[in-house]
Amino acid sequence: MNSTNLSFNNIAVLIDGDNINAKNIESILAKVSTLGTIACKRIYGDFKQGKLTTWDDISLKLLLEQVHIPAYVKGKNATDIALAIDAVDLSYLDYDCFCIISSDSDFSILAKNLRTKGKKVFGFGKSTTVESFKVACDDYFVMDDTIPPEPSNSATKPTPSQQLTDTSFTQKLAMNESVSEPPIARVMPQQLKQDTALLNACRQSIQHHRQNNSWSNFSKVISHLNSNYPKISPKNYGYSKWRSLFNQIDLFETQMQNNLLMIRQKPSKNKTKNLLTDATTLIQEQKLLDDIYEIFAKPIIKKLLTKNQGWLHIGQFGSELKNKGYNPTQFGVKNFTKLAENIAILKVKRQPSVIMIALRT
């Protein structure tokens, strides 16, 4: 295999923390990064155990996501199982390469599974690792004696034992001498669901292109996002594509219709209407947004905005919307403050005794 011709866009690095020395990992990741972009770095183990606490500082430094696996039963390979399950789950996303770093576990079945899905699999471990795992990978790299010695007072050149000793490892992975900047760590689903600006931009874009069957053309939604929300990009969250980001948020669903990829917000499991998605056709036709811009353009409102440095009292805003026939309950929220918080063109400022809103610039 000629690795110099390989450049992967989304590499998932999965580390068996129970069987890897923390001092080795930085040099290994530096070499792995020459294969392409590392999009996911996870380490698995029971981090409440004394021997794994050494990973805490290194995880922070190298942006490793710790996946804590409590060792409820001594001797059981819970860490291996969790790593394998995660790998299979990740294989359904946009990852094109998996690097499994483990010293003694047999991940041969996992490697075969990933390869049948069209993924490249590289193993990293000691020379004593079971042969079946080595053979199951596209390539396996020995990492014996990778820990550098303690620095001495005498200035000497590094010996081969201070380097990764497998010559093929260096030849195959050293595509360039420089180590790329650490990629942005992927933001996890729970955090994505709390990013109001991101969710509102997605909802507004989907709503803007919503068809009668409640689905929206995915490519048009992405074009709308890129044109109207240039500061919001999947790369800011550690994802290369919008589709991967939507899948992680897990509040949206996609479907092929007449050879077109369509998207919509997942239907609510309760009877409460989803804000901006199951709202009235007023939202669908952008009438609410037009009316909001109209409110902020009124001379009397402009005077208030000038007086308050661009901010408008939520009570005044609510009165203006009521005069236009709007009620927050029709959008699935109980008051105009909640409504404002879920409209992407607005920003909300909460003060001790007052709530103010303003148009986003």
Coordinates of C-alpha atoms in Angstrom, one line a residue:
M1 CA 0.0 0.0 0.0
N2 CA 1.3 3.4 -0.9
S3 CA 0.1 5.8 1.8
T4 CA 1.6 8.8 0.2
N5 CA -1.4 8.7 -2.2
L6 CA -3.9 8.8 0.7
S7 CA -5.4 11.8 2.2
F8 CA -8.5 11.2 4.3
N9 CA -11.1 13.9 5.0
N10 CA -12.5 12.5 8.2
I11 CA -10.3 10.3 10.4
A12 CA -11.8 8.7 13.5
V13 CA -9.1 7.9 16.1
L14 CA -10.3 5.4 18.8
I15 CA -7.9 4.8 21.7
D16 CA -8.1 1.9 24.1
G17 CA -7.0 3.7 27.2
D18 CA -6.6 0.6 29.3
N19 CA -3.8 -0.7 27.1
I20 CA -1.9 2.4 25.8
N21 CA 0.7 4.4 27.6
A22 CA -0.3 8.0 27.7
K23 CA 3.2 9.1 26.9
N24 CA 3.1 7.5 23.5
I25 CA -0.1 9.1 22.2
E26 CA 1.2 12.5 21.1
S27 CA 3.8 11.1 18.7
I28 CA 1.3 8.6 17.3
L29 CA -1.3 11.3 16.7
A30 CA 1.3 13.5 15.0
K31 CA 1.9 10.7 12.5
V32 CA -1.7 9.9 12.0
S33 CA -2.4 13.5 11.2
T34 CA -0.2 13.2 8.1
L35 CA -2.9 10.9 6.7
G36 CA -5.4 13.6 6.5
T37 CA -7.8 15.4 8.8
I38 CA -8.5 14.0 12.3
A39 CA -12.2 14.7 12.9
C40 CA -12.7 12.6 16.0
K41 CA -10.4 11.6 18.8
R42 CA -11.9 9.4 21.6
I43 CA -10.3 7.5 24.4
Y44 CA -12.1 4.8 26.3
G45 CA -11.5 3.6 29.9
D46 CA -12.4 3.9 33.5
F47 CA -10.9 7.3 34.2
K48 CA -11.6 7.1 37.9
Q49 CA -9.0 4.4 38.2
G50 CA -5.7 5.6 39.5
K51 CA -3.7 4.3 36.5
L52 CA -5.8 6.2 34.0
T53 CA -5.7 9.6 35.7
T54 CA -2.5 10.3 33.8
W55 CA -4.8 10.8 30.7
D56 CA -6.6 13.8 32.2
D57 CA -3.9 16.5 31.3
I58 CA -3.0 14.8 28.0
S59 CA -6.7 14.7 27.0
L60 CA -7.0 18.4 27.6
K61 CA -3.8 19.2 25.7
L62 CA -4.6 17.0 22.7
L63 CA -8.4 17.6 22.7
L64 CA -9.2 13.9 23.3
E65 CA -12.8 13.1 24.2
Q66 CA -12.8 10.8 27.2
V67 CA -15.5 8.1 27.1
H68 CA -15.8 6.9 30.7
I69 CA -16.5 3.2 31.0
P70 CA -17.0 2.1 34.6
A71 CA -15.4 -1.2 35.4
Y72 CA -18.3 -2.8 37.2
V73 CA -17.0 -6.3 36.8
K74 CA -13.3 -7.0 37.2
G75 CA -11.7 -8.6 34.2
K76 CA -14.5 -7.9 31.7
N77 CA -13.6 -6.0 28.6
A78 CA -16.2 -3.3 28.8
T79 CA -13.8 -0.8 27.3
D80 CA -13.3 -2.9 24.2
I81 CA -17.0 -3.4 23.7
A82 CA -17.7 0.3 24.1
L83 CA -15.0 1.2 21.6
A84 CA -16.3 -1.3 19.1
I85 CA -20.0 -0.1 19.4
D86 CA -18.9 3.5 18.9
A87 CA -16.9 2.6 15.9
V88 CA -19.8 0.9 14.2
D89 CA -22.1 3.9 15.0
L90 CA -19.5 6.3 13.6
S91 CA -19.2 4.2 10.4
Y92 CA -22.7 5.3 9.4
L93 CA -21.5 8.9 9.4
D94 CA -19.0 10.6 7.0
Y95 CA -15.8 9.0 8.5
D96 CA -13.6 7.5 5.8
C97 CA -10.8 6.2 7.9
F98 CA -10.5 4.6 11.3
C99 CA -7.4 4.4 13.4
I100 CA -7.7 1.9 16.3
I101 CA -5.0 2.3 18.9
S102 CA -4.7 -0.7 21.3
S103 CA -1.9 -2.8 22.5
D104 CA -3.4 -6.2 23.2
S105 CA -7.1 -6.4 22.3
D106 CA -8.5 -8.4 19.4
F107 CA -10.5 -5.9 17.2
S108 CA -10.2 -8.1 14.1
I109 CA -14.0 -8.5 13.8
L110 CA -14.5 -4.8 14.1
A111 CA -11.8 -4.1 11.5
K112 CA -13.4 -6.5 9.0
N113 CA -16.8 -4.9 9.7
L114 CA -15.5 -1.4 9.0
R115 CA -13.8 -2.5 5.8
T116 CA -16.9 -4.1 4.4
K117 CA -18.5 -0.6 4.8
G118 CA -15.8 0.9 2.6
K119 CA -13.7 2.4 5.4
K120 CA -9.9 2.3 5.7
V121 CA -8.7 0.8 8.9
F122 CA -5.3 1.2 10.5
G123 CA -4.2 -0.5 13.6
F124 CA -1.6 0.8 16.1
G125 CA -0.1 -1.4 18.9
K126 CA 2.7 -3.5 20.1
S127 CA 4.4 -6.3 18.1
T128 CA 2.8 -8.8 20.4
T129 CA -0.8 -7.8 19.4
V130 CA -2.8 -10.8 18.1
E131 CA -2.1 -11.6 14.5
S132 CA -5.7 -11.7 13.5
F133 CA -6.1 -8.0 14.2
K134 CA -3.0 -7.1 12.2
V135 CA -4.2 -9.0 9.2
A136 CA -7.8 -7.6 9.4
C137 CA -6.5 -4.0 9.1
D138 CA -5.5 -2.3 5.9
D139 CA -2.2 -1.8 7.6
Y140 CA -0.9 -2.3 11.1
F141 CA 1.9 -0.2 12.7
V142 CA 4.1 -1.4 15.5
M143 CA 4.7 1.3 18.2
D144 CA 7.1 -0.5 20.5
D145 CA 9.6 1.7 22.3
T146 CA 8.0 5.0 21.3
I147 CA 8.4 6.6 24.8
P148 CA 11.3 9.0 24.7
P149 CA 13.9 8.7 27.6
E150 CA 14.1 11.3 30.4
P151 CA 16.1 14.3 29.3
S152 CA 19.8 14.3 30.4
N153 CA 22.2 17.1 30.9
S154 CA 24.4 16.0 28.0
A155 CA 23.3 17.2 24.6
T156 CA 23.1 14.1 22.4
K157 CA 21.4 13.3 19.2
P158 CA 18.2 11.2 19.5
T159 CA 18.8 7.5 19.1
P160 CA 16.6 5.3 16.9
S161 CA 15.0 4.0 20.1
Q162 CA 13.6 7.5 20.8
Q163 CA 11.7 7.4 17.5
L164 CA 8.9 5.2 16.3
T165 CA 10.9 2.1 15.5
D166 CA 8.8 0.6 12.7
T167 CA 10.5 1.9 9.5
S168 CA 7.4 1.2 7.5
F169 CA 5.4 3.3 9.9
T170 CA 7.6 6.3 9.1
Q171 CA 7.7 5.7 5.4
K172 CA 4.0 5.2 5.0
L173 CA 2.7 8.0 7.2
A174 CA 5.4 10.7 6.8
M175 CA 3.6 12.5 3.9
N176 CA 5.1 15.7 5.1
E177 CA 7.4 16.8 8.0
S178 CA 5.1 19.3 9.5
V179 CA 2.4 18.5 11.9
S180 CA -0.9 20.1 11.0
E181 CA -2.8 22.3 13.4
P182 CA -5.1 20.4 15.7
P183 CA -8.5 20.2 14.1
I184 CA -11.5 21.6 15.8
A185 CA -12.9 18.9 18.1
R186 CA -16.4 17.8 17.2
V187 CA -19.1 19.3 19.3
M188 CA -21.3 16.6 20.8
P189 CA -25.1 16.4 20.1
Q190 CA -26.1 17.6 23.5
Q191 CA -24.1 20.8 23.1
L192 CA -25.4 21.3 19.5
K193 CA -29.0 21.2 20.8
Q194 CA -28.2 24.0 23.1
D195 CA -26.8 26.3 20.4
T196 CA -29.7 28.6 19.8
A197 CA -28.2 30.5 17.0
L198 CA -27.3 27.3 15.1
L199 CA -30.8 25.7 15.6
N200 CA -32.6 28.9 14.7
A201 CA -30.6 29.3 11.5
C202 CA -31.3 25.7 10.5
R203 CA -35.0 26.0 11.3
Q204 CA -35.4 29.3 9.4
S205 CA -33.6 27.9 6.4
I206 CA -35.7 24.7 6.3
Q207 CA -38.9 26.7 6.8
H208 CA -38.0 29.1 4.0
H209 CA -38.0 26.3 1.5
R210 CA -40.7 24.2 3.1
Q211 CA -43.1 22.5 0.6
N212 CA -46.7 21.5 1.1
N213 CA -45.7 18.0 2.3
S214 CA -43.6 19.7 5.1
W215 CA -40.3 18.6 3.5
S216 CA -37.6 21.0 2.2
N217 CA -35.1 20.5 -0.6
F218 CA -31.8 19.9 1.2
S219 CA -29.5 21.6 -1.3
K220 CA -31.7 24.7 -1.3
V221 CA -31.6 24.7 2.5
I222 CA -27.8 24.5 2.5
S223 CA -27.6 27.3 -0.1
H224 CA -29.9 29.4 2.1
L225 CA -27.7 28.7 5.2
N226 CA -24.5 29.6 3.4
S227 CA -26.0 32.8 1.9
N228 CA -27.8 34.1 4.9
Y229 CA -25.7 32.8 7.8
P230 CA -22.1 33.0 6.6
K231 CA -20.7 33.0 10.1
I232 CA -22.4 29.6 10.8
S233 CA -20.5 26.7 9.3
P234 CA -20.3 23.0 10.0
K235 CA -16.5 23.3 10.3
N236 CA -17.0 25.6 13.3
Y237 CA -18.4 22.6 15.1
G238 CA -15.9 20.1 13.8
Y239 CA -17.9 18.7 10.9
S240 CA -16.9 18.8 7.2
K241 CA -20.5 18.7 5.8
W242 CA -23.9 20.1 6.8
R243 CA -25.4 16.6 6.5
S244 CA -23.1 15.2 9.2
L245 CA -24.0 18.1 11.4
F246 CA -27.7 17.7 10.9
N247 CA -27.4 14.0 11.7
Q248 CA -25.6 14.7 15.0
I249 CA -28.1 17.3 16.1
D250 CA -30.8 14.6 15.8
L251 CA -33.6 17.1 15.7
F252 CA -33.9 16.8 11.9
E253 CA -34.5 13.9 9.5
T254 CA -33.7 13.4 5.8
Q255 CA -35.3 11.4 3.1
M256 CA -34.8 10.7 -0.6
Q257 CA -37.8 11.8 -2.7
N258 CA -37.8 11.6 -6.5
N259 CA -34.0 11.3 -6.4
L260 CA -33.8 14.5 -4.3
L261 CA -32.5 14.7 -0.8
M262 CA -35.2 16.3 1.4
I263 CA -35.0 17.5 5.0
R264 CA -37.4 18.5 7.8
Q265 CA -37.5 18.9 11.5
K266 CA -38.6 15.7 13.2
P267 CA -42.3 15.8 14.2
S268 CA -42.9 16.5 17.8
K269 CA -43.8 13.4 20.0
N270 CA -46.3 15.5 21.9
K271 CA -49.2 17.6 20.8
T272 CA -47.4 20.9 21.2
K273 CA -46.5 22.5 17.9
N274 CA -42.9 22.8 17.0
L275 CA -41.7 26.4 16.9
L276 CA -41.2 27.6 13.3
T277 CA -41.7 24.1 11.9
D278 CA -45.3 23.2 12.6
A279 CA -46.4 26.8 12.9
T280 CA -49.0 28.5 10.7
T281 CA -48.5 29.4 7.1
L282 CA -47.7 33.0 8.3
I283 CA -44.3 31.7 9.2
Q284 CA -44.0 29.6 6.1
E285 CA -44.6 32.7 3.9
Q286 CA -42.1 34.7 6.0
K287 CA -44.9 37.1 7.0
L288 CA -43.8 37.1 10.6
L289 CA -40.3 38.1 9.7
D290 CA -41.5 40.8 7.3
D291 CA -43.8 42.2 10.1
I292 CA -40.9 42.3 12.5
Y293 CA -38.8 44.3 10.1
E294 CA -41.8 46.6 9.6
I295 CA -42.1 47.1 13.3
F296 CA -38.5 48.1 13.7
A297 CA -38.9 50.5 10.8
K298 CA -41.7 52.5 12.4
P299 CA -40.7 56.1 13.3
I300 CA -41.9 55.8 16.9
I301 CA -39.9 52.5 17.3
K302 CA -36.9 54.1 15.7
K303 CA -36.9 56.8 18.3
L304 CA -37.1 54.2 21.1
L305 CA -34.2 52.3 19.5
T306 CA -32.1 55.4 19.3
K307 CA -32.8 56.2 22.9
N308 CA -31.9 52.7 24.0
Q309 CA -28.9 52.1 21.8
G310 CA -30.7 49.8 19.4
W311 CA -32.7 47.9 22.0
L312 CA -36.5 47.6 22.3
H313 CA -38.5 46.7 25.4
I314 CA -40.1 43.2 25.1
G315 CA -43.5 44.7 26.2
Q316 CA -43.5 47.2 23.3
F317 CA -42.5 44.4 20.9
G318 CA -45.3 42.2 22.2
S319 CA -47.8 44.9 21.8
E320 CA -46.8 45.6 18.3
L321 CA -47.1 41.9 17.4
K322 CA -50.5 41.7 19.1
N323 CA -51.7 44.6 17.0
K324 CA -50.8 42.6 13.9
G325 CA -52.8 39.6 15.2
Y326 CA -50.0 37.4 16.5
N327 CA -50.2 35.3 19.6
P328 CA -47.2 33.4 20.9
T329 CA -49.2 30.2 21.6
Q330 CA -49.7 29.7 17.9
F331 CA -46.0 29.1 17.7
G332 CA -45.9 26.6 20.6
V333 CA -44.5 29.1 23.2
K334 CA -46.2 30.8 26.1
N335 CA -44.9 34.4 25.8
F336 CA -43.3 36.8 23.4
T337 CA -39.9 36.5 25.1
K338 CA -39.8 32.8 24.2
L339 CA -40.9 33.6 20.7
A340 CA -38.1 36.2 20.3
E341 CA -35.5 33.8 21.6
N342 CA -36.4 31.4 18.8
I343 CA -36.3 33.9 15.9
A344 CA -32.9 34.0 14.3
I345 CA -33.0 37.6 13.3
L346 CA -33.6 38.7 16.9
K347 CA -31.3 38.8 20.0
V348 CA -32.5 39.0 23.6
K349 CA -30.9 40.7 26.5
R350 CA -32.1 39.9 30.0
Q351 CA -31.5 42.5 32.7
P352 CA -32.5 42.4 36.4
S353 CA -35.8 44.2 35.9
V354 CA -36.3 44.3 32.1
I355 CA -36.0 42.2 29.0
M356 CA -34.9 43.9 25.8
I357 CA -34.6 42.7 22.2
A358 CA -32.8 44.0 19.1
L359 CA -32.3 43.0 15.5
R360 CA -29.2 41.0 14.7
T361 CA -26.8 42.9 12.5

